[in-house]
PDB file of C-alpha atoms in Angstrom:
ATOM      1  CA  UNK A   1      16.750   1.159  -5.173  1.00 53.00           C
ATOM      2  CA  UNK A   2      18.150  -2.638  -4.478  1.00 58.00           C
ATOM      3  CA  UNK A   3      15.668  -4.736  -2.991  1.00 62.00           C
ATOM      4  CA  UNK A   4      17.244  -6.575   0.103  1.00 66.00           C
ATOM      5  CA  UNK A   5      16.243 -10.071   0.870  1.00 65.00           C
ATOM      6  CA  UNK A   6      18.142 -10.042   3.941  1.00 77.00           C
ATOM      7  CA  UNK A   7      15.628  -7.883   5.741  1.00 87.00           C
ATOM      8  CA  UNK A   8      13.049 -10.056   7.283  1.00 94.00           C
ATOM      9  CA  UNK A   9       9.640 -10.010   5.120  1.00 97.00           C
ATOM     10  CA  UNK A  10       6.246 -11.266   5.773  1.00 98.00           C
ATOM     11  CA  UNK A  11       3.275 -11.550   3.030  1.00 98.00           C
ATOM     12  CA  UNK A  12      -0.536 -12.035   5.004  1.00 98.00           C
ATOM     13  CA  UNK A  13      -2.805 -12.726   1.948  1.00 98.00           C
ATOM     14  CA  UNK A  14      -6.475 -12.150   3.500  1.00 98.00           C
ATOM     15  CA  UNK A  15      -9.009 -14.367   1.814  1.00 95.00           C
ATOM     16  CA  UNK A  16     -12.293 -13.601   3.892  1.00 82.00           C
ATOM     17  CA  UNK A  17     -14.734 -13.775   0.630  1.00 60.00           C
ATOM     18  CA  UNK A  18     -17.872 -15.537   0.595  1.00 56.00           C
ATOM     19  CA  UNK A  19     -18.869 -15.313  -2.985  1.00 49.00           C
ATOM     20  CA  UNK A  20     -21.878 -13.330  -2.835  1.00 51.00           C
ATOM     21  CA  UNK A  21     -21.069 -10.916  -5.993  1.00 49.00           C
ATOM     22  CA  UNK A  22     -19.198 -14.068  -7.705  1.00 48.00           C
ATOM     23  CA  UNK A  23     -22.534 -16.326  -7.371  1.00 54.00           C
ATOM     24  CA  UNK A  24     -21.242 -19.101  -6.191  1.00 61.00           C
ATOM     25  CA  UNK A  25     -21.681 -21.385  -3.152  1.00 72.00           C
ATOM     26  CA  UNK A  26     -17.594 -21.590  -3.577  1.00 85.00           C
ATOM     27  CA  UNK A  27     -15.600 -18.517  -2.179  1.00 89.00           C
ATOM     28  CA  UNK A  28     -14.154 -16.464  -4.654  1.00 91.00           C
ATOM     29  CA  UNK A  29     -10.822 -17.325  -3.458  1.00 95.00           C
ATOM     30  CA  UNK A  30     -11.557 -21.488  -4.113  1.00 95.00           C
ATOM     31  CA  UNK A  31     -12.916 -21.036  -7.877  1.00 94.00           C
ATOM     32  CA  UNK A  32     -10.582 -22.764 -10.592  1.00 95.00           C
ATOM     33  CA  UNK A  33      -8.233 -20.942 -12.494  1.00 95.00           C
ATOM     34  CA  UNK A  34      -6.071 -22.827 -14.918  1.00 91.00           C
ATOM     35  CA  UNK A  35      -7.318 -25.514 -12.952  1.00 93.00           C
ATOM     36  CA  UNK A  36      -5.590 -24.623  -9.920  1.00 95.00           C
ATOM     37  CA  UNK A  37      -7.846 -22.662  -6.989  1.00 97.00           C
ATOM     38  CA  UNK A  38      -7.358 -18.337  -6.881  1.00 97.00           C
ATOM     39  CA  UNK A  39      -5.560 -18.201  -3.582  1.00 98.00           C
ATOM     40  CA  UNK A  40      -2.985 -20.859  -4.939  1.00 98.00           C
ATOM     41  CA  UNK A  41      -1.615 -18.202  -7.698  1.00 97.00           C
ATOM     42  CA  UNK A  42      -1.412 -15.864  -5.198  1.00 98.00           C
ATOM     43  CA  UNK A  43       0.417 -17.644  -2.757  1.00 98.00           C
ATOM     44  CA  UNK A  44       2.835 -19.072  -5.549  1.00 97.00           C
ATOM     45  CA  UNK A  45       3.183 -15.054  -6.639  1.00 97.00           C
ATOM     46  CA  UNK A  46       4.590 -14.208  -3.712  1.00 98.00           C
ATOM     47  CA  UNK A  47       6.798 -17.715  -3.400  1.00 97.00           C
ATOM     48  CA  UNK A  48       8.037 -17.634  -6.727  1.00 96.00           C
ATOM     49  CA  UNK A  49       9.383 -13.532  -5.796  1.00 96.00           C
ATOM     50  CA  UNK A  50      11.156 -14.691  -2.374  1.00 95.00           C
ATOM     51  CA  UNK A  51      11.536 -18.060  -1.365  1.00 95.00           C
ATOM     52  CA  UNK A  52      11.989 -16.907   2.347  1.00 94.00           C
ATOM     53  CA  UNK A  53       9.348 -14.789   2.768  1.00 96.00           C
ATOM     54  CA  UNK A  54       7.164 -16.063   5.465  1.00 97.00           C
ATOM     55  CA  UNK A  55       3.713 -16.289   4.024  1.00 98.00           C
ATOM     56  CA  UNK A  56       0.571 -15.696   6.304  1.00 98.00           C
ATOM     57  CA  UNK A  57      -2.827 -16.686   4.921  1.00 98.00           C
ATOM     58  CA  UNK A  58      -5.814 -15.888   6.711  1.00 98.00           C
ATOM     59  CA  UNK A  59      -8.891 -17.676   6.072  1.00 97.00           C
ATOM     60  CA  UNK A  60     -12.251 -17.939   8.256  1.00 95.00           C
ATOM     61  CA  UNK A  61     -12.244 -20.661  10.519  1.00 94.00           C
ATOM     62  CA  UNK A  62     -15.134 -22.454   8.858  1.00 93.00           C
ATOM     63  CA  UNK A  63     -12.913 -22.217   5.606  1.00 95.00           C
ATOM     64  CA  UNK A  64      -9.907 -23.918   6.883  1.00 96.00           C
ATOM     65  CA  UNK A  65     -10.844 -27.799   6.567  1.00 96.00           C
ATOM     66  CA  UNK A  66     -11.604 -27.262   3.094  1.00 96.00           C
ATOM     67  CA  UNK A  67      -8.548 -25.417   2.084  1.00 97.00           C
ATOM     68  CA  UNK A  68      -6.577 -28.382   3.505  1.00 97.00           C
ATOM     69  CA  UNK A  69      -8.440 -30.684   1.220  1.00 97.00           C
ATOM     70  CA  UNK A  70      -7.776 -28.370  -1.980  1.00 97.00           C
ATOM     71  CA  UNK A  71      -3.987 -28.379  -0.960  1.00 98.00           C
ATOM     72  CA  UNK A  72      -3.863 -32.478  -0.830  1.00 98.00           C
ATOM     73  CA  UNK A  73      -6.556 -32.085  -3.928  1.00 97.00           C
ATOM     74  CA  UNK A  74      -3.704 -30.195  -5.745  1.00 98.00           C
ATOM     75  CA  UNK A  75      -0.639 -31.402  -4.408  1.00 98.00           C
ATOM     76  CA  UNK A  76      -0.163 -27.843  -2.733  1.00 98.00           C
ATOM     77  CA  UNK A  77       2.769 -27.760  -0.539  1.00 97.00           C
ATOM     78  CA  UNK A  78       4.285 -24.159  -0.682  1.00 97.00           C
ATOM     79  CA  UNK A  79       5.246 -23.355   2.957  1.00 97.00           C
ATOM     80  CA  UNK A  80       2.414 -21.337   4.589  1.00 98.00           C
ATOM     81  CA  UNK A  81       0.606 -20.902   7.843  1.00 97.00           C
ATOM     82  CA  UNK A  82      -3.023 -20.442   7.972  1.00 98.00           C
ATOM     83  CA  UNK A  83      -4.666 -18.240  10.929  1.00 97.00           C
ATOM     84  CA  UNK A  84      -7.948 -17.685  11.614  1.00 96.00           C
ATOM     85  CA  UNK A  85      -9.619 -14.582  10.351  1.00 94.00           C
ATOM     86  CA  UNK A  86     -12.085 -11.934  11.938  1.00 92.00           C
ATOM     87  CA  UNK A  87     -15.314 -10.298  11.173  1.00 91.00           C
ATOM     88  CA  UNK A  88     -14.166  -7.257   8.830  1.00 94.00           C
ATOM     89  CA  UNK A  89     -10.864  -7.622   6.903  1.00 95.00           C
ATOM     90  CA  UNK A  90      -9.364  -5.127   9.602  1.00 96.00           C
ATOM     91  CA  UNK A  91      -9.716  -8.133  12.328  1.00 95.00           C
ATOM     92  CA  UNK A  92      -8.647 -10.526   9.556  1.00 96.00           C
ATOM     93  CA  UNK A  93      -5.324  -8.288   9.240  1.00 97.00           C
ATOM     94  CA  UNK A  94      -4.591  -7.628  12.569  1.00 97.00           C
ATOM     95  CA  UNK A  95      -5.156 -11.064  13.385  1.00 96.00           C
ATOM     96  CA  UNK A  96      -2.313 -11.699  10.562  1.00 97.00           C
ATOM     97  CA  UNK A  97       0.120  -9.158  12.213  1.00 97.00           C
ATOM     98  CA  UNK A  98       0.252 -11.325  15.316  1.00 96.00           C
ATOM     99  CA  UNK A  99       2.204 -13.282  13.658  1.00 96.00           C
ATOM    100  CA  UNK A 100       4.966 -10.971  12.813  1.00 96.00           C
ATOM    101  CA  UNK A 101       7.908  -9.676  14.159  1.00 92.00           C
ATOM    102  CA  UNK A 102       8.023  -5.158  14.394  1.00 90.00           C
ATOM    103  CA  UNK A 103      11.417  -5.103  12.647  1.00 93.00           C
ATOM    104  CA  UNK A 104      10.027  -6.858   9.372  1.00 96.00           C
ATOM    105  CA  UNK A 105       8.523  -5.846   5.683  1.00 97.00           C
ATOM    106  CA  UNK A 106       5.180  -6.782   5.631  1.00 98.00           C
ATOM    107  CA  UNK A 107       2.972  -7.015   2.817  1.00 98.00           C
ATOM    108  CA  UNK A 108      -0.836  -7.133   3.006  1.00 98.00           C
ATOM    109  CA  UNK A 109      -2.361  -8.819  -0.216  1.00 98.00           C
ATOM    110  CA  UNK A 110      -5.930  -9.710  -1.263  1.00 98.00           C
ATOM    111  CA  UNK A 111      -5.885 -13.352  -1.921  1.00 97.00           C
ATOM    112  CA  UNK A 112      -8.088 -12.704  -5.198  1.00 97.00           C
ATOM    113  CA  UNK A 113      -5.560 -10.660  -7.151  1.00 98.00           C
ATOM    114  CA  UNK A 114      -2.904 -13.538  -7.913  1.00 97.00           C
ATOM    115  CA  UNK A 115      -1.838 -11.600 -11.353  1.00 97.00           C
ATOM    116  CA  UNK A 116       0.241  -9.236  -9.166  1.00 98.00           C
ATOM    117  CA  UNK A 117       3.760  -9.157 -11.403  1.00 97.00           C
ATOM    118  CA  UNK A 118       7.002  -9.553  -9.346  1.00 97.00           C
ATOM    119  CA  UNK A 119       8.278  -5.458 -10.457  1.00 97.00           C
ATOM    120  CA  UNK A 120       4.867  -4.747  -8.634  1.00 98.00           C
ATOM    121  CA  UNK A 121       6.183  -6.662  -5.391  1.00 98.00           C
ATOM    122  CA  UNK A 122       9.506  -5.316  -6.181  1.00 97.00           C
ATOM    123  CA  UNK A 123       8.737  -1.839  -5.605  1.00 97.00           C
ATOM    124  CA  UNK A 124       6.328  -1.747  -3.142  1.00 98.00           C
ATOM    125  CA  UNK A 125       9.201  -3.510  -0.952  1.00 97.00           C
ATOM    126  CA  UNK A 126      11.973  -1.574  -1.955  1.00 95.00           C
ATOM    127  CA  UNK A 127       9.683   1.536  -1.603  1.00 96.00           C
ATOM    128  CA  UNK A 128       8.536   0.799   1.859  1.00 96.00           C
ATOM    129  CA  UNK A 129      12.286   0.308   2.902  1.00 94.00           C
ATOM    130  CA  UNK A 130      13.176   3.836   2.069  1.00 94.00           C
ATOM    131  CA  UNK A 131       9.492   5.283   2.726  1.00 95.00           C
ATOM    132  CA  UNK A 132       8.170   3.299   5.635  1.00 95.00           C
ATOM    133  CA  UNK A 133       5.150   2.105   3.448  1.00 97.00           C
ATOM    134  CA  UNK A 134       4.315   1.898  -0.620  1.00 98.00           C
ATOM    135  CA  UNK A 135       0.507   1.623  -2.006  1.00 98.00           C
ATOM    136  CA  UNK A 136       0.721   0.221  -5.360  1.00 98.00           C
ATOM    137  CA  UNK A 137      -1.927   2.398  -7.799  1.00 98.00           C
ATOM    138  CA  UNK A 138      -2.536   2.485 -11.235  1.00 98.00           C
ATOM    139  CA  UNK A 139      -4.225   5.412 -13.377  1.00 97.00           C
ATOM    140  CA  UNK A 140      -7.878   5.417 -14.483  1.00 95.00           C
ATOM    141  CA  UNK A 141      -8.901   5.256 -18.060  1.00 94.00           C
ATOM    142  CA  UNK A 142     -12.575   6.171 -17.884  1.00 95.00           C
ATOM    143  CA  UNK A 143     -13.647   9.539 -17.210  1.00 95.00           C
ATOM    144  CA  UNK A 144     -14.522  10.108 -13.431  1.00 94.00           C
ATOM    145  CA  UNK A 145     -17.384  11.877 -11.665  1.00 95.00           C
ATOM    146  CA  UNK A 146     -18.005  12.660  -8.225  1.00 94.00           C
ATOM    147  CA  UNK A 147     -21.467  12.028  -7.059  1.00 94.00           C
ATOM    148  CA  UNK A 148     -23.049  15.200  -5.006  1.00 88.00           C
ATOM    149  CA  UNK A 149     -26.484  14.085  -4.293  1.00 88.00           C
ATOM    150  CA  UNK A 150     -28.311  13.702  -6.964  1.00 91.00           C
ATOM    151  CA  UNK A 151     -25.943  16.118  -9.141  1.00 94.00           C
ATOM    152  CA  UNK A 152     -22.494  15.199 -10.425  1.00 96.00           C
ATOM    153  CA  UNK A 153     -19.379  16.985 -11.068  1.00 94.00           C
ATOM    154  CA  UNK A 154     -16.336  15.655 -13.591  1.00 94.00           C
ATOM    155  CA  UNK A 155     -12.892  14.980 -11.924  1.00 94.00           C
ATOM    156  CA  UNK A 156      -9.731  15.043 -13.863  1.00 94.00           C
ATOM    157  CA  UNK A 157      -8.188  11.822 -14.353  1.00 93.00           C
ATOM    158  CA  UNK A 158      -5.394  13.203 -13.608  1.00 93.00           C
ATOM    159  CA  UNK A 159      -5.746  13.876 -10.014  1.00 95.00           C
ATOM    160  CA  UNK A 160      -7.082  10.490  -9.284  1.00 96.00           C
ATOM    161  CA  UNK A 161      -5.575   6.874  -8.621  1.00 97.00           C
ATOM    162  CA  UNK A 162      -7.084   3.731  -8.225  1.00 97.00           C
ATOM    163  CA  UNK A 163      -5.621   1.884  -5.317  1.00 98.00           C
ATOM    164  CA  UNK A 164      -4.317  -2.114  -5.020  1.00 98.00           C
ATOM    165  CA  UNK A 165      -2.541  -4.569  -3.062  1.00 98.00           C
ATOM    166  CA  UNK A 166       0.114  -5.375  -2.147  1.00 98.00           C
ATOM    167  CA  UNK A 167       0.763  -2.653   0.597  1.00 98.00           C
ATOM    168  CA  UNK A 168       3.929  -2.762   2.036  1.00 98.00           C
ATOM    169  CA  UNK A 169       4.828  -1.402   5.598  1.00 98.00           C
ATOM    170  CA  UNK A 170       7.413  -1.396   7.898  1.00 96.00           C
ATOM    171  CA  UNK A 171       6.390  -4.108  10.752  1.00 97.00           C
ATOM    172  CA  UNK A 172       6.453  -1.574  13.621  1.00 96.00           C
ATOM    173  CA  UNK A 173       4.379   1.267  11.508  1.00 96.00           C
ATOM    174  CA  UNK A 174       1.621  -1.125  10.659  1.00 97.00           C
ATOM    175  CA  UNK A 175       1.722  -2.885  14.056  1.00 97.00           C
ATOM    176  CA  UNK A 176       0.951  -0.024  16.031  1.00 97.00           C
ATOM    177  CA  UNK A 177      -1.441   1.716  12.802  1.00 97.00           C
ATOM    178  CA  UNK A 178      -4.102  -1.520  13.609  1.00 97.00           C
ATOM    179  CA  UNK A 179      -4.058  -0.867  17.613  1.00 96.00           C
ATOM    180  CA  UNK A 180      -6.917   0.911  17.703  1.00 95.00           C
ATOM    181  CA  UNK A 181     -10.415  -0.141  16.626  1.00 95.00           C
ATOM    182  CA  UNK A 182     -12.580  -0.785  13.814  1.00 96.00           C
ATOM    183  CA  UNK A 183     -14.197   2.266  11.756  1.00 95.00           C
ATOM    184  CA  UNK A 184     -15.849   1.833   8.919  1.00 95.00           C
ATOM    185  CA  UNK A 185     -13.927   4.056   7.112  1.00 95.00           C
ATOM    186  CA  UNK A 186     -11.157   1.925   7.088  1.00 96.00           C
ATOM    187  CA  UNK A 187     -11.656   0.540   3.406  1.00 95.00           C
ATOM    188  CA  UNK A 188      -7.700  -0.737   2.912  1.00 97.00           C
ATOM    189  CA  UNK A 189      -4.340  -0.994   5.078  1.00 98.00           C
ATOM    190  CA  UNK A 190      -3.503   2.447   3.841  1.00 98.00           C
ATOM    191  CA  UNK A 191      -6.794   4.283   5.454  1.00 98.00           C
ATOM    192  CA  UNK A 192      -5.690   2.325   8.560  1.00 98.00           C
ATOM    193  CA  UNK A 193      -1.942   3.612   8.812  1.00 98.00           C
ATOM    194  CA  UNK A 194      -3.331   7.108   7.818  1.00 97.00           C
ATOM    195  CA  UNK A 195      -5.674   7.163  10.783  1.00 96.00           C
ATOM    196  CA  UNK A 196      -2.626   6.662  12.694  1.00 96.00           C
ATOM    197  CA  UNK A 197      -0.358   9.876  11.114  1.00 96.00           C
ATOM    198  CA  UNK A 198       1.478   7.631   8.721  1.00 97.00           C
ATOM    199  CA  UNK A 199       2.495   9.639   5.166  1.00 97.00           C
ATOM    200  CA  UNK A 200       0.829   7.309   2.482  1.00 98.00           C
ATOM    201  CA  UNK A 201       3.600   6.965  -0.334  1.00 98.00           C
ATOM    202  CA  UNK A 202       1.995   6.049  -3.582  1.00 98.00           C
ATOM    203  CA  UNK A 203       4.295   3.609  -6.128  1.00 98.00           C
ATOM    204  CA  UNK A 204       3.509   2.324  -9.320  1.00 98.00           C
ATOM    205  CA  UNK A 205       0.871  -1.493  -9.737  1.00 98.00           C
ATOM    206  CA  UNK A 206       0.434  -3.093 -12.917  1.00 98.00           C
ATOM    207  CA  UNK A 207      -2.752  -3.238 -14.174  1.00 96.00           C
ATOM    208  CA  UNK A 208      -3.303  -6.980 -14.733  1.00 97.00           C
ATOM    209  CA  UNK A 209      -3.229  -7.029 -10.914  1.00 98.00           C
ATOM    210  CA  UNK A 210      -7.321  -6.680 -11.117  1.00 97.00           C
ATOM    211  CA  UNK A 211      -9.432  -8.299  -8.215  1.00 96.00           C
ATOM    212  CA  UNK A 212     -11.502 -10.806  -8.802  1.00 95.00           C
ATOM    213  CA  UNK A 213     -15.105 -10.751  -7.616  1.00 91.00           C
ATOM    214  CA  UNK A 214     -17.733 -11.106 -10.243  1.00 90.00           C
ATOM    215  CA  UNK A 215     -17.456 -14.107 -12.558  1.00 89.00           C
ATOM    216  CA  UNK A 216     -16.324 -11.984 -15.743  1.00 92.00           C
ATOM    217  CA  UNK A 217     -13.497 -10.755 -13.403  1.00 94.00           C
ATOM    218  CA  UNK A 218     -12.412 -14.515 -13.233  1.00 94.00           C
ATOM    219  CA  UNK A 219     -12.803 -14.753 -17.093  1.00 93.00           C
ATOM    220  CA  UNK A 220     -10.607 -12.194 -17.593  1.00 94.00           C
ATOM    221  CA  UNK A 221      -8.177 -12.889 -14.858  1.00 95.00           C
ATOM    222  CA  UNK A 222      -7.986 -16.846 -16.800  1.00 93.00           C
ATOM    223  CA  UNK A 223      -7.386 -15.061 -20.379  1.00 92.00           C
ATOM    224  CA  UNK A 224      -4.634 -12.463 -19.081  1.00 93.00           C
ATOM    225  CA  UNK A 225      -2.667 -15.116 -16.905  1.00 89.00           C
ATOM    226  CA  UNK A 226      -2.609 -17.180 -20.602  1.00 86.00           C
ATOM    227  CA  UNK A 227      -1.020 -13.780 -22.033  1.00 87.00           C
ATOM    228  CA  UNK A 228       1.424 -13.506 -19.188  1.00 85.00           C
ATOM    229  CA  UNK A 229       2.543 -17.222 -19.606  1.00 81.00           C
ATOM    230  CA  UNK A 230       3.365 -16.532 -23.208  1.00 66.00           C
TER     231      UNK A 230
END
């Protein structure tokens, strides 16, 4: 399927982390990696893809002084705008999708997964063209086990997929998925458009694209970006 850059496309990266599990006084999203702050990969991923994309970073409001001062730090001048985010990552997205137009693309990224490869972004576009949406996923390789009180029961791998970002949906579809309000059981975009009737279609991640929220997770995200520049 040729991917179009004619059609308009958005990317909101929500960065909303405080660094509780990483640690650190520093969001997640501000650590050094390669010398260079988290969210700046991820922001470059997505510039480096598709130049016109319009790229929609929302940070807290108490976060957005300091991000200035990392981009002058760092020389950081990829075009971007910077809104203000909400209390759960659903007000942080639909606070994003104000800023878009209903006959768009739009990705929605976490800004602490900036190992995301371009065939990743790729697809989920060129999926959610023809589909309406595309959830990238990648299979397990541990054994799984569903938890039923204080018993537990083995799952075949094969029947489960573990779920990432960038998620990819027409403007209009996701527009009209977040007008309604938080639930709790709203852990991604996808569980958001499903609340609202959409049919979730499931595409193929790549499994550097890991999150990074522990300090080991930012280990490994420095050694595999080395790999990938080689």
């Amino acid at each position: 399927l040729p991917y179009k850059p004619e059609v308009k496309k958005y990317c909101i990266i929500v960065a909303g982390g405080v660094g509780r599990r990483m640690k650190s006084a520093l969001p997640k999203q501000f650590l050094l990696m390669g010398g260079k702050p988290v969210l700046m990969h991820t922001v470059e991923r997505f510039h480096s893809f598709d130049c016109t994309m319009e790229i929609i970073l929302v940070l807290p409001a108490e976060h957005h002084g300091l991000w200035r001062q990392l981009c002058d730090v760092h020389s950081f001048d990829l075009p971007h705008n910077v809104v203000a985010g909400g209390e759960e990552r659903f007000h942080s997205v639909k606070a994003g999708l104000e800023c878009i137009t209903a006959d768009s693309l739009v990705a929605i990224h976490d800004g602490v997964r900036p190992l995301v490869s371009h065939d990743t972004i790729w697809r989920c576009f060129a999926d959610a063209e023809e589909f309406g949406c595309a959830v990238p996923f990648i299979e397990p390789a541990d054994s799984v086990r569903l938890l039923a009180g204080d018993d537990s029961r083995p799952v075949p791998r094969a029947e489960v997929r573990l779920i990432q970002t960038p998620q990819v949906f027409r403007g209009s579809v996701i527009k009209n998925a977040y007008n309604r309000d938080f639930d709790p059981s709203f852990t991604d975009d996808a569980t958001v458009a499903e609340a609202s009737g959409v049919k979730i279609h499931l595409t193929h991640g790549n499994r550097e694209n890991i999150k990074i929220t522990t300090p080991a997770d930012l280990a490994v995200a420095e050694t595999l970006a080395g790999i990938l520049r080689q």
